[in-house]
Short mmCIF file of C-alpha atoms in Angstrom, two decimals:
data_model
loop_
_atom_site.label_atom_id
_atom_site.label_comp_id
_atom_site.label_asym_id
_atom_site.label_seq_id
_atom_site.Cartn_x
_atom_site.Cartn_y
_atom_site.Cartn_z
CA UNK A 1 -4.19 -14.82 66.92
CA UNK A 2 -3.80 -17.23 63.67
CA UNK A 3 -6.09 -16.22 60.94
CA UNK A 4 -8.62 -19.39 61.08
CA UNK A 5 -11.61 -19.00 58.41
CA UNK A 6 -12.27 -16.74 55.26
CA UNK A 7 -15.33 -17.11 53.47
CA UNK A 8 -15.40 -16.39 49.51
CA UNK A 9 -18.78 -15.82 47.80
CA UNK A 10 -18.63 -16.14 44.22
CA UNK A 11 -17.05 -19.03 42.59
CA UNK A 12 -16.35 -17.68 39.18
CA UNK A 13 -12.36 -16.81 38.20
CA UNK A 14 -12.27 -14.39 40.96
CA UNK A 15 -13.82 -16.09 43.34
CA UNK A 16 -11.54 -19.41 42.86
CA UNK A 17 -8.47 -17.70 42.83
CA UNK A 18 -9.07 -15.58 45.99
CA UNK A 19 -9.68 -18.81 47.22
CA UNK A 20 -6.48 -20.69 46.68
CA UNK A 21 -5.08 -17.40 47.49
CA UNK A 22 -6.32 -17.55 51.14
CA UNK A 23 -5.26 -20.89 51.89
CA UNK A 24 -1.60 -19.77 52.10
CA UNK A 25 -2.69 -18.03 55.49
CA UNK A 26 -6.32 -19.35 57.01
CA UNK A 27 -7.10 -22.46 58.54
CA UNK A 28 -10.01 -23.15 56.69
CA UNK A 29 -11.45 -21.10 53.98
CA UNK A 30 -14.84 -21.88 52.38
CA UNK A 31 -16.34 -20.87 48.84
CA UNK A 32 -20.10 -20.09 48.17
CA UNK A 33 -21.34 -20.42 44.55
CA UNK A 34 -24.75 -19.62 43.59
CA UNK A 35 -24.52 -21.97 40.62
CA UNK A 36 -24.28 -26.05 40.53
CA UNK A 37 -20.94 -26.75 39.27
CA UNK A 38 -21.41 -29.05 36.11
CA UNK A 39 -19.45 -32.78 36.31
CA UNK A 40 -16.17 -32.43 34.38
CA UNK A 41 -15.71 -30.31 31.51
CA UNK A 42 -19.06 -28.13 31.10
CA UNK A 43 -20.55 -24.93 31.27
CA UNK A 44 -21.40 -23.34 34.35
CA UNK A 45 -24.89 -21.50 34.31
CA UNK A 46 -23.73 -18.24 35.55
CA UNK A 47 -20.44 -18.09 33.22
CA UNK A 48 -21.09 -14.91 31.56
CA UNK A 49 -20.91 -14.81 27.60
CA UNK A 50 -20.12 -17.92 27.42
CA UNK A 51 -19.94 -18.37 24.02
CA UNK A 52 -17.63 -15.35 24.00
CA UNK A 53 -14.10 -15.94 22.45
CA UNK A 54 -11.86 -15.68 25.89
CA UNK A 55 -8.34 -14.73 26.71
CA UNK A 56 -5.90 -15.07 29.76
CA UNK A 57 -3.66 -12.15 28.70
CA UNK A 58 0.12 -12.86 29.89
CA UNK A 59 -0.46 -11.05 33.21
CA UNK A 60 -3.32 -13.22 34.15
CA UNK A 61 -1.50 -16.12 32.69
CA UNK A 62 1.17 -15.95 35.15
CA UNK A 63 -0.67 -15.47 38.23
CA UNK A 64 -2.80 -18.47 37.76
CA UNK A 65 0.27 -20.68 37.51
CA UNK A 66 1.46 -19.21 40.07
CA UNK A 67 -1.80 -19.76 42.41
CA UNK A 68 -2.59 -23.16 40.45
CA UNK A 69 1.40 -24.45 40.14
CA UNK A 70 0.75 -27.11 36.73
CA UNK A 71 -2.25 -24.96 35.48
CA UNK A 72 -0.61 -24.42 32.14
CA UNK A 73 0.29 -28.12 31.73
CA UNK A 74 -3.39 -29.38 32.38
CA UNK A 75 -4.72 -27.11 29.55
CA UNK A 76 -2.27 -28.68 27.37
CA UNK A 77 -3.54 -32.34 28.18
CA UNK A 78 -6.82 -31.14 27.19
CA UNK A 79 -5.70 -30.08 23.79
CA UNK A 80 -5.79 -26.44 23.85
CA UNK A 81 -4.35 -25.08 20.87
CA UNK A 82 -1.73 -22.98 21.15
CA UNK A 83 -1.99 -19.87 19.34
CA UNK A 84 -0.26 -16.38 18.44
CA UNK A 85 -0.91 -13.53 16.45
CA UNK A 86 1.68 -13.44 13.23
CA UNK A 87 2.25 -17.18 13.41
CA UNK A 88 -0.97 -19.31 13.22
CA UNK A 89 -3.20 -16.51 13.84
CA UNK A 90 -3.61 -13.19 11.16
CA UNK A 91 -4.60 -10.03 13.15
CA UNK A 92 -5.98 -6.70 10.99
CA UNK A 93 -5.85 -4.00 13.70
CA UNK A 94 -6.51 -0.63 12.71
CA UNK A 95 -2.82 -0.13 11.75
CA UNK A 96 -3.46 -3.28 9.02
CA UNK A 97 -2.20 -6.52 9.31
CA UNK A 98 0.28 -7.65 11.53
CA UNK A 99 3.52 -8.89 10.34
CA UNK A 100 3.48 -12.88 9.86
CA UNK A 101 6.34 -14.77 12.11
CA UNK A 102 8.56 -17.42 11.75
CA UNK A 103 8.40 -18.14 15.57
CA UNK A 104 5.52 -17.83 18.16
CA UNK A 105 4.90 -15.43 20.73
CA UNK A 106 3.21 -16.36 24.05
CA UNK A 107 0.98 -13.39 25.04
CA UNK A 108 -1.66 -15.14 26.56
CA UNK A 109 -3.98 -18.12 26.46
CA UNK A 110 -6.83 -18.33 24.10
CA UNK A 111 -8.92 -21.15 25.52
CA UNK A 112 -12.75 -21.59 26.24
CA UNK A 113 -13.88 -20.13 29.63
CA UNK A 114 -15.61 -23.42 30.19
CA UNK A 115 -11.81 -25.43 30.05
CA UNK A 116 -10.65 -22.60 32.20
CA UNK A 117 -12.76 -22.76 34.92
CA UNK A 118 -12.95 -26.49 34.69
CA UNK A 119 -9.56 -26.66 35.05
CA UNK A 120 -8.94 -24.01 38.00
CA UNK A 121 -11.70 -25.65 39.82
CA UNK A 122 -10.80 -29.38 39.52
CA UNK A 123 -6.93 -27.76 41.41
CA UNK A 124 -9.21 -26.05 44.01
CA UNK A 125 -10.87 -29.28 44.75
CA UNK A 126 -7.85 -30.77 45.35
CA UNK A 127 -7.12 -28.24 48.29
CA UNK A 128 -7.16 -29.66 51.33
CA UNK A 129 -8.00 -26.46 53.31
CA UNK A 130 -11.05 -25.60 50.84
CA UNK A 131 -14.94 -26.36 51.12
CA UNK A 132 -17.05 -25.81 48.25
CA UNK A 133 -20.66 -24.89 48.69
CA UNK A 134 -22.66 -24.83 45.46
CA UNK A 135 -26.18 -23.63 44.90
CA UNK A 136 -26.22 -21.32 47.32
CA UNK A 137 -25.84 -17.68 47.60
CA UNK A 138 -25.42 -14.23 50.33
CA UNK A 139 -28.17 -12.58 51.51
CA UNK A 140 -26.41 -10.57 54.00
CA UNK A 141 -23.40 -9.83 55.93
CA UNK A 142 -22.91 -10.18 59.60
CA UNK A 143 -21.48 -7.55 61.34
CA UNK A 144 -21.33 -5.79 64.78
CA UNK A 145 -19.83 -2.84 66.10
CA UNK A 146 -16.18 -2.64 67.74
CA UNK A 147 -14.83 0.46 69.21
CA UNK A 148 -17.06 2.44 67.16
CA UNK A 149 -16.47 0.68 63.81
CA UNK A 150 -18.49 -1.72 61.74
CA UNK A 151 -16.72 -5.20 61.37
CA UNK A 152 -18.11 -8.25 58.74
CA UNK A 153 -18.07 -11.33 60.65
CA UNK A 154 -19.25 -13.64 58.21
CA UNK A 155 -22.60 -13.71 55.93
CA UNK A 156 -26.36 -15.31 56.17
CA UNK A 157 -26.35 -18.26 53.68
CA UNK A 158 -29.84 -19.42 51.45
CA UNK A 159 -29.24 -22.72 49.48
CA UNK A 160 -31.23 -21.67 46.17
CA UNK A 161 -32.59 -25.28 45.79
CA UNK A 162 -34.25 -26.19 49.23
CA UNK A 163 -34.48 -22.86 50.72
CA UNK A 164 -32.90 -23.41 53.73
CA UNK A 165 -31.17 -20.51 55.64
CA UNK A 166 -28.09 -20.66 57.62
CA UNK A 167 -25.07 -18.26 58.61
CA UNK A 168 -20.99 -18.74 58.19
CA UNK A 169 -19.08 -17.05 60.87
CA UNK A 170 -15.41 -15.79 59.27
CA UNK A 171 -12.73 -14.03 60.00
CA UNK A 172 -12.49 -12.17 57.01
CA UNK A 173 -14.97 -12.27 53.68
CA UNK A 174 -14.04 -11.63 50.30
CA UNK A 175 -17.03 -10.46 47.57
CA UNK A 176 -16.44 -12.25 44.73
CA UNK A 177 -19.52 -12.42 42.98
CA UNK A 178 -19.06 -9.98 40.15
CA UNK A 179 -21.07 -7.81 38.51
CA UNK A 180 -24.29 -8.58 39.77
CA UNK A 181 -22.77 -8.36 43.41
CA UNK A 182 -25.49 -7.26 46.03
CA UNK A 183 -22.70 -5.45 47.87
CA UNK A 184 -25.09 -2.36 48.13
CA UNK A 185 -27.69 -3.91 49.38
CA UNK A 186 -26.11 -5.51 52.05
CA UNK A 187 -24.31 -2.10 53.12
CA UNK A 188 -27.62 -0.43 53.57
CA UNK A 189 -28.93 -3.26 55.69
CA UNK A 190 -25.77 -2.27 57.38
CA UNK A 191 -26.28 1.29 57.48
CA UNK A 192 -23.61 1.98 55.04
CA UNK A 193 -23.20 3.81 51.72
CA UNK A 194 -21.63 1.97 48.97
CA UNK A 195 -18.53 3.35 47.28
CA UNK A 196 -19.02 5.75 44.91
CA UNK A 197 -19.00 4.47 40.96
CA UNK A 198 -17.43 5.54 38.19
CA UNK A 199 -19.12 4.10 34.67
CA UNK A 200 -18.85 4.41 30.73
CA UNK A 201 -20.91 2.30 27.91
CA UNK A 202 -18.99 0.86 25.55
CA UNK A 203 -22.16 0.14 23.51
CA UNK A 204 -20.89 -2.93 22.26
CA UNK A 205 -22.98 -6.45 21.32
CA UNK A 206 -21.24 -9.42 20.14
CA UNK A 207 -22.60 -12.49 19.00
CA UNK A 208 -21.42 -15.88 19.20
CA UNK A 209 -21.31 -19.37 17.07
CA UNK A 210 -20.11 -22.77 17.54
CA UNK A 211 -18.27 -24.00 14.28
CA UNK A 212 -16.02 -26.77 12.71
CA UNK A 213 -14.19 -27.59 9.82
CA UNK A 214 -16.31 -29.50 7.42
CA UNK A 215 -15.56 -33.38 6.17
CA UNK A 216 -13.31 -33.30 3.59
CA UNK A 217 -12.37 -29.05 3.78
CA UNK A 218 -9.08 -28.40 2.96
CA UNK A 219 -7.11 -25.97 3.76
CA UNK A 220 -5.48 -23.71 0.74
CA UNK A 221 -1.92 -23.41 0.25
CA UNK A 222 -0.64 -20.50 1.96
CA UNK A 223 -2.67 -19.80 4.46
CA UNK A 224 -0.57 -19.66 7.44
CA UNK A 225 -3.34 -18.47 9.43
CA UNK A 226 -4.18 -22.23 10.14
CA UNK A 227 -5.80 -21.38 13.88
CA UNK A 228 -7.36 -18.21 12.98
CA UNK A 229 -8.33 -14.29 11.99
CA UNK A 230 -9.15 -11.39 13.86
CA UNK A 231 -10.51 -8.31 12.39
CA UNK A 232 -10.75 -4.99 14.54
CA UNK A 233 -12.32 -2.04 14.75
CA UNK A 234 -11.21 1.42 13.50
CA UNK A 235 -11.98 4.52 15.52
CA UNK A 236 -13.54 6.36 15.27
CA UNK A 237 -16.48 5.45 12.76
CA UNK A 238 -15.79 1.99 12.06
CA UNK A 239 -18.82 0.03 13.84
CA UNK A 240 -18.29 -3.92 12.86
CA UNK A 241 -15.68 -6.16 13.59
CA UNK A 242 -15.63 -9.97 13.64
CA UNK A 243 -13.20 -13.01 14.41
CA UNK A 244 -13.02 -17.25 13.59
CA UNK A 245 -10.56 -18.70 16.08
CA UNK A 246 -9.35 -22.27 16.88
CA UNK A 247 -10.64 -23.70 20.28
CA UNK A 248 -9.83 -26.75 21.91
CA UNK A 249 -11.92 -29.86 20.67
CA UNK A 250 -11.58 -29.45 16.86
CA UNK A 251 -14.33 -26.14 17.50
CA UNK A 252 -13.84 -22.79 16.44
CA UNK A 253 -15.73 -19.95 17.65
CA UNK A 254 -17.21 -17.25 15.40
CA UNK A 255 -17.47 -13.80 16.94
CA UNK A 256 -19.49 -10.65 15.33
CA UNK A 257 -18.77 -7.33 16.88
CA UNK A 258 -21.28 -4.53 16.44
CA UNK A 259 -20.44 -0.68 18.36
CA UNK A 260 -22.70 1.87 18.49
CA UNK A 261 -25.51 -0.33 20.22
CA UNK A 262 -26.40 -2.32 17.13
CA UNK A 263 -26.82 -5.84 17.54
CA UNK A 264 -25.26 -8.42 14.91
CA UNK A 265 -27.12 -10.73 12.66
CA UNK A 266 -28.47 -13.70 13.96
CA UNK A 267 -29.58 -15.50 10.80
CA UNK A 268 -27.23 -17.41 8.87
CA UNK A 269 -27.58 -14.75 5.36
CA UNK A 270 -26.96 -12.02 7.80
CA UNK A 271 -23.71 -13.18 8.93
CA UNK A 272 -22.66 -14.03 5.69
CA UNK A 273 -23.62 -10.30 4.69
CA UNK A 274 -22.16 -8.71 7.82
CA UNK A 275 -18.66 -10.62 7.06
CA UNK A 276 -18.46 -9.79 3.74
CA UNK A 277 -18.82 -6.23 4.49
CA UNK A 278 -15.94 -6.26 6.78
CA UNK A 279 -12.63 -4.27 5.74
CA UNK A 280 -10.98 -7.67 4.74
CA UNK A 281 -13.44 -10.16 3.36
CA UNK A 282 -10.93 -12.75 4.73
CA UNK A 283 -13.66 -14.49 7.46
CA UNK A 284 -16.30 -14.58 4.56
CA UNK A 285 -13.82 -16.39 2.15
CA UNK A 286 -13.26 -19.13 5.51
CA UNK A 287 -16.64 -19.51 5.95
CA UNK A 288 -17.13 -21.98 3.23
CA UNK A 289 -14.84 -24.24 4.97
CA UNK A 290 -16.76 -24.76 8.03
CA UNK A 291 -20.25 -25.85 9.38
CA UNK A 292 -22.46 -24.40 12.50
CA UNK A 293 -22.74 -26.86 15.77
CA UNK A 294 -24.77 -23.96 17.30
CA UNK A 295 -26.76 -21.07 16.81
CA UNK A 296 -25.83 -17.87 17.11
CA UNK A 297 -26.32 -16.42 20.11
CA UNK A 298 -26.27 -12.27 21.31
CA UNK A 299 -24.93 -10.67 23.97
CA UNK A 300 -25.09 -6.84 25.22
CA UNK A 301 -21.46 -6.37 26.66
CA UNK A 302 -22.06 -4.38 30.28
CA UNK A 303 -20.71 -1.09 31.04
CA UNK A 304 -17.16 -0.62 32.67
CA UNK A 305 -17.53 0.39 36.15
CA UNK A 306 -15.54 0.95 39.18
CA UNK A 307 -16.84 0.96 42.30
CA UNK A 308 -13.99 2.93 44.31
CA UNK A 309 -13.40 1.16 47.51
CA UNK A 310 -9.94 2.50 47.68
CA UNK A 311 -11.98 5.79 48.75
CA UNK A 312 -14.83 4.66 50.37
CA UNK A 313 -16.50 6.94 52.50
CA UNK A 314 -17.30 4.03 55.42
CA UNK A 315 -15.34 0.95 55.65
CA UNK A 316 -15.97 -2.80 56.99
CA UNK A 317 -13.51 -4.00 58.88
CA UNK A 318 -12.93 -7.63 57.88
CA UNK A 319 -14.44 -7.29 54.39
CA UNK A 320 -12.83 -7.14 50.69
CA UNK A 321 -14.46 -7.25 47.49
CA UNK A 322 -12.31 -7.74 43.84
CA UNK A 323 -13.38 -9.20 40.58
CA UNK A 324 -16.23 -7.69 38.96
CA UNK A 325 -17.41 -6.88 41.93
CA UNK A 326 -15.67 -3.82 41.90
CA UNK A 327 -13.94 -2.95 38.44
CA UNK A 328 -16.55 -4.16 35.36
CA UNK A 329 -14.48 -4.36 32.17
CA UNK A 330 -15.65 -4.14 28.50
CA UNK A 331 -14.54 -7.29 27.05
CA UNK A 332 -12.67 -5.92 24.37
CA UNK A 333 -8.96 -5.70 25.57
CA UNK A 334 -9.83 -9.18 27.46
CA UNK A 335 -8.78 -7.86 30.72
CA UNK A 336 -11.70 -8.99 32.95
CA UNK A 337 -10.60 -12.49 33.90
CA UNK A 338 -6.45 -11.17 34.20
CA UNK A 339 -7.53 -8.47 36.18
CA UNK A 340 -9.08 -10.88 38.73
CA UNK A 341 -6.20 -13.33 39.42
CA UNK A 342 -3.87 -10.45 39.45
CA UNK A 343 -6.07 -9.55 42.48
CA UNK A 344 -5.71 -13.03 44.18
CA UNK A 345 -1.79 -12.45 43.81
CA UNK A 346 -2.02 -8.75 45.39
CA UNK A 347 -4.49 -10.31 48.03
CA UNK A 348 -1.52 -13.13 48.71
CA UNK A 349 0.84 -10.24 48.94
CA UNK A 350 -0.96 -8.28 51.37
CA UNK A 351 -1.65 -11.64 53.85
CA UNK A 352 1.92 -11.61 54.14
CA UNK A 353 1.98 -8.14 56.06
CA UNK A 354 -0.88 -8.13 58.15
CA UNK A 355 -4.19 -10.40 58.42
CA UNK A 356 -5.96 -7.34 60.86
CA UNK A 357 -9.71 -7.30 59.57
CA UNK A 358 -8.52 -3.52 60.29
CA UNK A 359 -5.88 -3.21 58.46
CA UNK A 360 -5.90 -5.81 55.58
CA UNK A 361 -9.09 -3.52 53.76
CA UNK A 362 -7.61 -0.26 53.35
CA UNK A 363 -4.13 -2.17 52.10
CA UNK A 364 -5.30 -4.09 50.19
CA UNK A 365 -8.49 -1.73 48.05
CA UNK A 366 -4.81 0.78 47.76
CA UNK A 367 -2.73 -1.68 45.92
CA UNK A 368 -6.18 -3.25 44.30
CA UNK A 369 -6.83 0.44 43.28
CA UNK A 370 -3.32 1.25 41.96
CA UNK A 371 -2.79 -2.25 39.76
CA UNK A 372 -6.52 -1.34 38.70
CA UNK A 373 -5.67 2.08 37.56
CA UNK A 374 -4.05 0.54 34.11
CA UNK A 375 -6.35 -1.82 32.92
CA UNK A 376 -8.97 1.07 33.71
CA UNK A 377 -7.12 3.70 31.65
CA UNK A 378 -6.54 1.32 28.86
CA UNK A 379 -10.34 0.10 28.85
CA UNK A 380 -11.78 3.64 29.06
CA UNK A 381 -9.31 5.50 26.69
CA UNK A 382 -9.59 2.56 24.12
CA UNK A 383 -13.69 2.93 24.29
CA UNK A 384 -13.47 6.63 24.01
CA UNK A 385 -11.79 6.68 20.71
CA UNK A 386 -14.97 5.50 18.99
CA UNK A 387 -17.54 8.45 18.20
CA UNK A 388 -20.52 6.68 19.34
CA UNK A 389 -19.13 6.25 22.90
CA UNK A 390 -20.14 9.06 25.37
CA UNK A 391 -18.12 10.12 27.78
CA UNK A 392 -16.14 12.49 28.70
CA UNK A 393 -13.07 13.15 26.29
CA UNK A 394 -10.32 15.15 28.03
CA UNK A 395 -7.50 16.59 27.00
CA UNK A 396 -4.90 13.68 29.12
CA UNK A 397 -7.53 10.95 27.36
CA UNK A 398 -6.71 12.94 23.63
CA UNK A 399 -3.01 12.76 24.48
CA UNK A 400 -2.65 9.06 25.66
CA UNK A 401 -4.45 7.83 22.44
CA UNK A 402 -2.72 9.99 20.00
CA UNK A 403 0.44 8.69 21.89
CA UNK A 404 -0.16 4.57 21.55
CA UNK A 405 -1.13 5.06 17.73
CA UNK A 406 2.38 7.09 17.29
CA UNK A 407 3.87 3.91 19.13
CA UNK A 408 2.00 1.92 17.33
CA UNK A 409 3.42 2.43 14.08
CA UNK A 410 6.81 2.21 15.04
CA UNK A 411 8.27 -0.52 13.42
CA UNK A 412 10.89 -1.07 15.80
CA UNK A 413 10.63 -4.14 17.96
CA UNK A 414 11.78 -2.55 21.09
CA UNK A 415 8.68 -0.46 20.59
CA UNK A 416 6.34 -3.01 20.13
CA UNK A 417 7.33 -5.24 22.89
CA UNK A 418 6.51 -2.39 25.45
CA UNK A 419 3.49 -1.41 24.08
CA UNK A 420 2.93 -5.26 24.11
CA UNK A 421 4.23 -5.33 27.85
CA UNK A 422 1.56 -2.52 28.87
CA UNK A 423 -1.55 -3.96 26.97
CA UNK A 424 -0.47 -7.37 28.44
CA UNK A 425 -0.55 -5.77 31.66
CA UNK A 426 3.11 -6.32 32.75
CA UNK A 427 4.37 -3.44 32.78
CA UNK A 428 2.43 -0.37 33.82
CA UNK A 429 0.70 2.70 31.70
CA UNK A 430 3.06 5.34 32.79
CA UNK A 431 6.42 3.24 30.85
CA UNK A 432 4.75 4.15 27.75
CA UNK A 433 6.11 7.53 27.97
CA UNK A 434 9.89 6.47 28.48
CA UNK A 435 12.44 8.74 26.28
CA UNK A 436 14.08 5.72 25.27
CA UNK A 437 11.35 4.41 23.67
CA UNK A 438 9.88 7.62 22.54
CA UNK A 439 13.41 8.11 20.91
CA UNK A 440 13.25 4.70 19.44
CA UNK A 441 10.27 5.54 18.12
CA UNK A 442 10.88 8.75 16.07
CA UNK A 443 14.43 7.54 14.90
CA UNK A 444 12.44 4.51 13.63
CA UNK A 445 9.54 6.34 12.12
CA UNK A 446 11.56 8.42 10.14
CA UNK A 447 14.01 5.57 8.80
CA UNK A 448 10.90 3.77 7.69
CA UNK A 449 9.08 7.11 5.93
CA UNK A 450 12.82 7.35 3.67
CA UNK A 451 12.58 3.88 2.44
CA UNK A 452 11.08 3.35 -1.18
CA UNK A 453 7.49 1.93 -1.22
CA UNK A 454 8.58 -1.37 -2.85
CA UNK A 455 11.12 -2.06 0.25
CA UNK A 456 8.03 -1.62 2.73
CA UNK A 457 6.27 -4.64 4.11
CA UNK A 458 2.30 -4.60 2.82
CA UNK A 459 -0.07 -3.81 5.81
CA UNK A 460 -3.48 -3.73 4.69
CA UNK A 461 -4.99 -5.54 1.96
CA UNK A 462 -8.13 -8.15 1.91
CA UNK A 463 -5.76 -10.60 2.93
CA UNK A 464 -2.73 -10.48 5.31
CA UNK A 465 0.59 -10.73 3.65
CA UNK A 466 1.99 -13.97 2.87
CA UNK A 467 5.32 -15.36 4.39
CA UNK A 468 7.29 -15.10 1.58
CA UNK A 469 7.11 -11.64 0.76
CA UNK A 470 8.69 -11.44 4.29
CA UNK A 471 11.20 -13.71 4.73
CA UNK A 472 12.58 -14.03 1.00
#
């Protein structure tokens, strides 16, 4: 029989692209958000960190456009700057500064998740197939029992304003509604276990500012760094870190990073102090230039965690979850929101074999498990290199890292663009070890270590080298 309704509760990123996703093969598919979507551009009340600086790596990126055909277009009517690491943008990561560029290079979207979702939501609205039910949220799943197995056929329904409860019979539902997901609780009303978890603290706490350039700043000569800095970490010791980057609507968003569980200042002479005592005073030496439109505000990053479905012990026929709901990211890499439309695109992938509430689980938590297992390794290895992290550090986890810093200070292009390629999530963890590129590498590395000093580009500093000394 035709697939005919799927039911999607969450309507964050994950939630709004399984939703377009589904619309390729169901009849009707409808979306329950807990929050009240704001009128045009705005903030949603459940958008976590919101003012968090946010990317769409080049994965994500793609899969969007591809789910949302014109995506990329809309963001640029709504002036979102366009931005890239060694042309407008100076990066110090803890192998110094990056290289400045004559030419951009697209490896993501740095945009405001409040323009994101805005703009993802206002193409789901315009989906014929789709109806949007805000201020409501799941209380539990329906489900009976079929030849001996448990099967979701839709979920109980309380509108968080009047009170009212009421039930949506589906086909097939999709958990969406990230990290604070009540997925367990609803298996135990069940009588099921919830997959097992898999967790690690990145004890990180960020804290975020509105700014913007004030009347009459000008910008010194030679800065090419005209849309922003961003100053890393350095495992495994190195606790502070801090960016200023160009958002759409002449803002720019000041980030403070703190590891270790520290939280950043809050007060405008301990930001000033916390910048200045930064690696490269470079943010401090900006801030001049600009004025607050905000306070700052703190957030406690959450733990990465994977809830395993790909192994679950019982199973629900008829019943998927992706998003946060199962894999928790730190924000760090700025995987989280990439991660979750490259779900939507597996979940389009797998409607094209089979829509079985049987069969459609189990292939699709495999593939969702096997795209996941990057972004996971990447997350946790990344996390782990920092002393204050605890977790366990084993030998395959000592290898990989001590592998990507060899990589990354190969000066070879070919190098960098597939180390790029795997942190962008485009290519997966295992080409890192490819003899051509490890060859590249070492032949590159040892070119580089014969050259005199003066013939050497400068990589750290307090500020990032200028174009000249490159390109002369």
């Amino acid at each position: 029989m035709p697939a005919q309704h799927a039911l999607v509760i969450g309507g964050g990123i994950a939630g709004m692209c399984a939703a377009r996703a589904l619309t390729d093969t169901y009849a009707r598919v409808t979306l329950v958000e807990r929050d009240q979507y704001p009128n045009g551009v705005g903030d949603r009340r459940g958008v976590p960190q919101s003012r968090m600086f946010h990317t769409l790596i080049e994965r994500g990126r793609r899969e969007v456009e591809s789910l949302f055909p014109g995506f990329h277009a809309r963001l640029d009517q709504a002036r979102m700057p366009r931005m890239s690491y060694g042309f407008n943008v100076a990066l110090m990561s803890p192998r110094g500064w990056s290289p400045p560029s004559r030419s951009p290079v697209v490896r993501g979207l740095f945009v405001t998740r409040t323009l994101l979702e805005t703009t993802i939501r206002d193409h789901l609205r315009e989906t014929a197939n789709v109806t949007i039910i805000e201020a409501a949220a799941a209380t539990r799943l329906l489900a009976e029992t079929q030849e001996g197995r448990k099967v979701c056929r839709g979920a109980e329904i309380r509108r968080r304003d009047t009170g009212e409860v009421f039930t949506i019979e589906a086909d097939l539902v999709v958990d969406a509604s990230g990290a604070s997901s009540k997925s367990a609780d609803w298996f135990a009303d069940l009588g099921l276990a919830a997959p097992e978890e898999e967790t690690l603290d990145p004890l990180l706490t960020y804290g975020g500012q509105w700014m913007k350039l004030r009347e009459g700043a000008r910008w010194p000569t030679g800065w090419w760094w005209t849309h922003g800095v961003f100053i890393q970490r350095v495992p495994p010791h190195d606790l502070n870190g801090a960016h200023l980057m160009r958002q759409e609507g002449d803002l720019w968003l000041l980030t403070l990073v703190a590891g270790a569980g520290q939280e950043p200042p809050m007060d405008p002479d301990g930001v000033a102090k916390f910048l200045a005592g930064l690696r490269s005073p470079l943010i401090s030496e900006m801030l001049p230039l600009f004025e607050p439109v905000s306070k700052m505000t703190g957030y406690r990053l959450s733990k990465n965690r994977w809830r395993h479905y790909e192994r679950w012990a019982d199973s629900l026929d008829g019943f998927i979850a992706m998003g946060d709901a199962t894999c928790v990211f730190n924000p760090n890499q700025g995987q989280g929101m990439s991660v979750a439309a490259s779900e939507a695109g597996i979940l389009r992938r797998c409607l094209a074999q089979t829509t079985s509430p049987r069969e459609l689980p189990a292939l699709f938590f495999a593939k969702q498990a096997k795209f996941k297992a990057n972004p996971w390794r990447l997350a946790i290895s990344n996390d782990l290199r920092f002393a204050s992290v605890e977790g366990e550090r084993t030998a395959a986890v000592g290898v990989f890292n001590w592998w990507r810093v060899q990589l990354g200070l190969s000066p070879d292009r070919a190098v960098q663009q597939r180390l790029a390629e795997v942190d962008l999530l485009l290519r997966p963890v295992k080409d890192l070890f490819d003899l051509r590129i490890a060859a590249r590498m070492v032949y590159s590395r040892t070119v580089a270590a014969l050259r005199p000093p003066s013939e050497r580009a400068p990589s750290f500093g307090s500020h990032p080298p200028s174009l000249p000394t490159i390109f002369t």
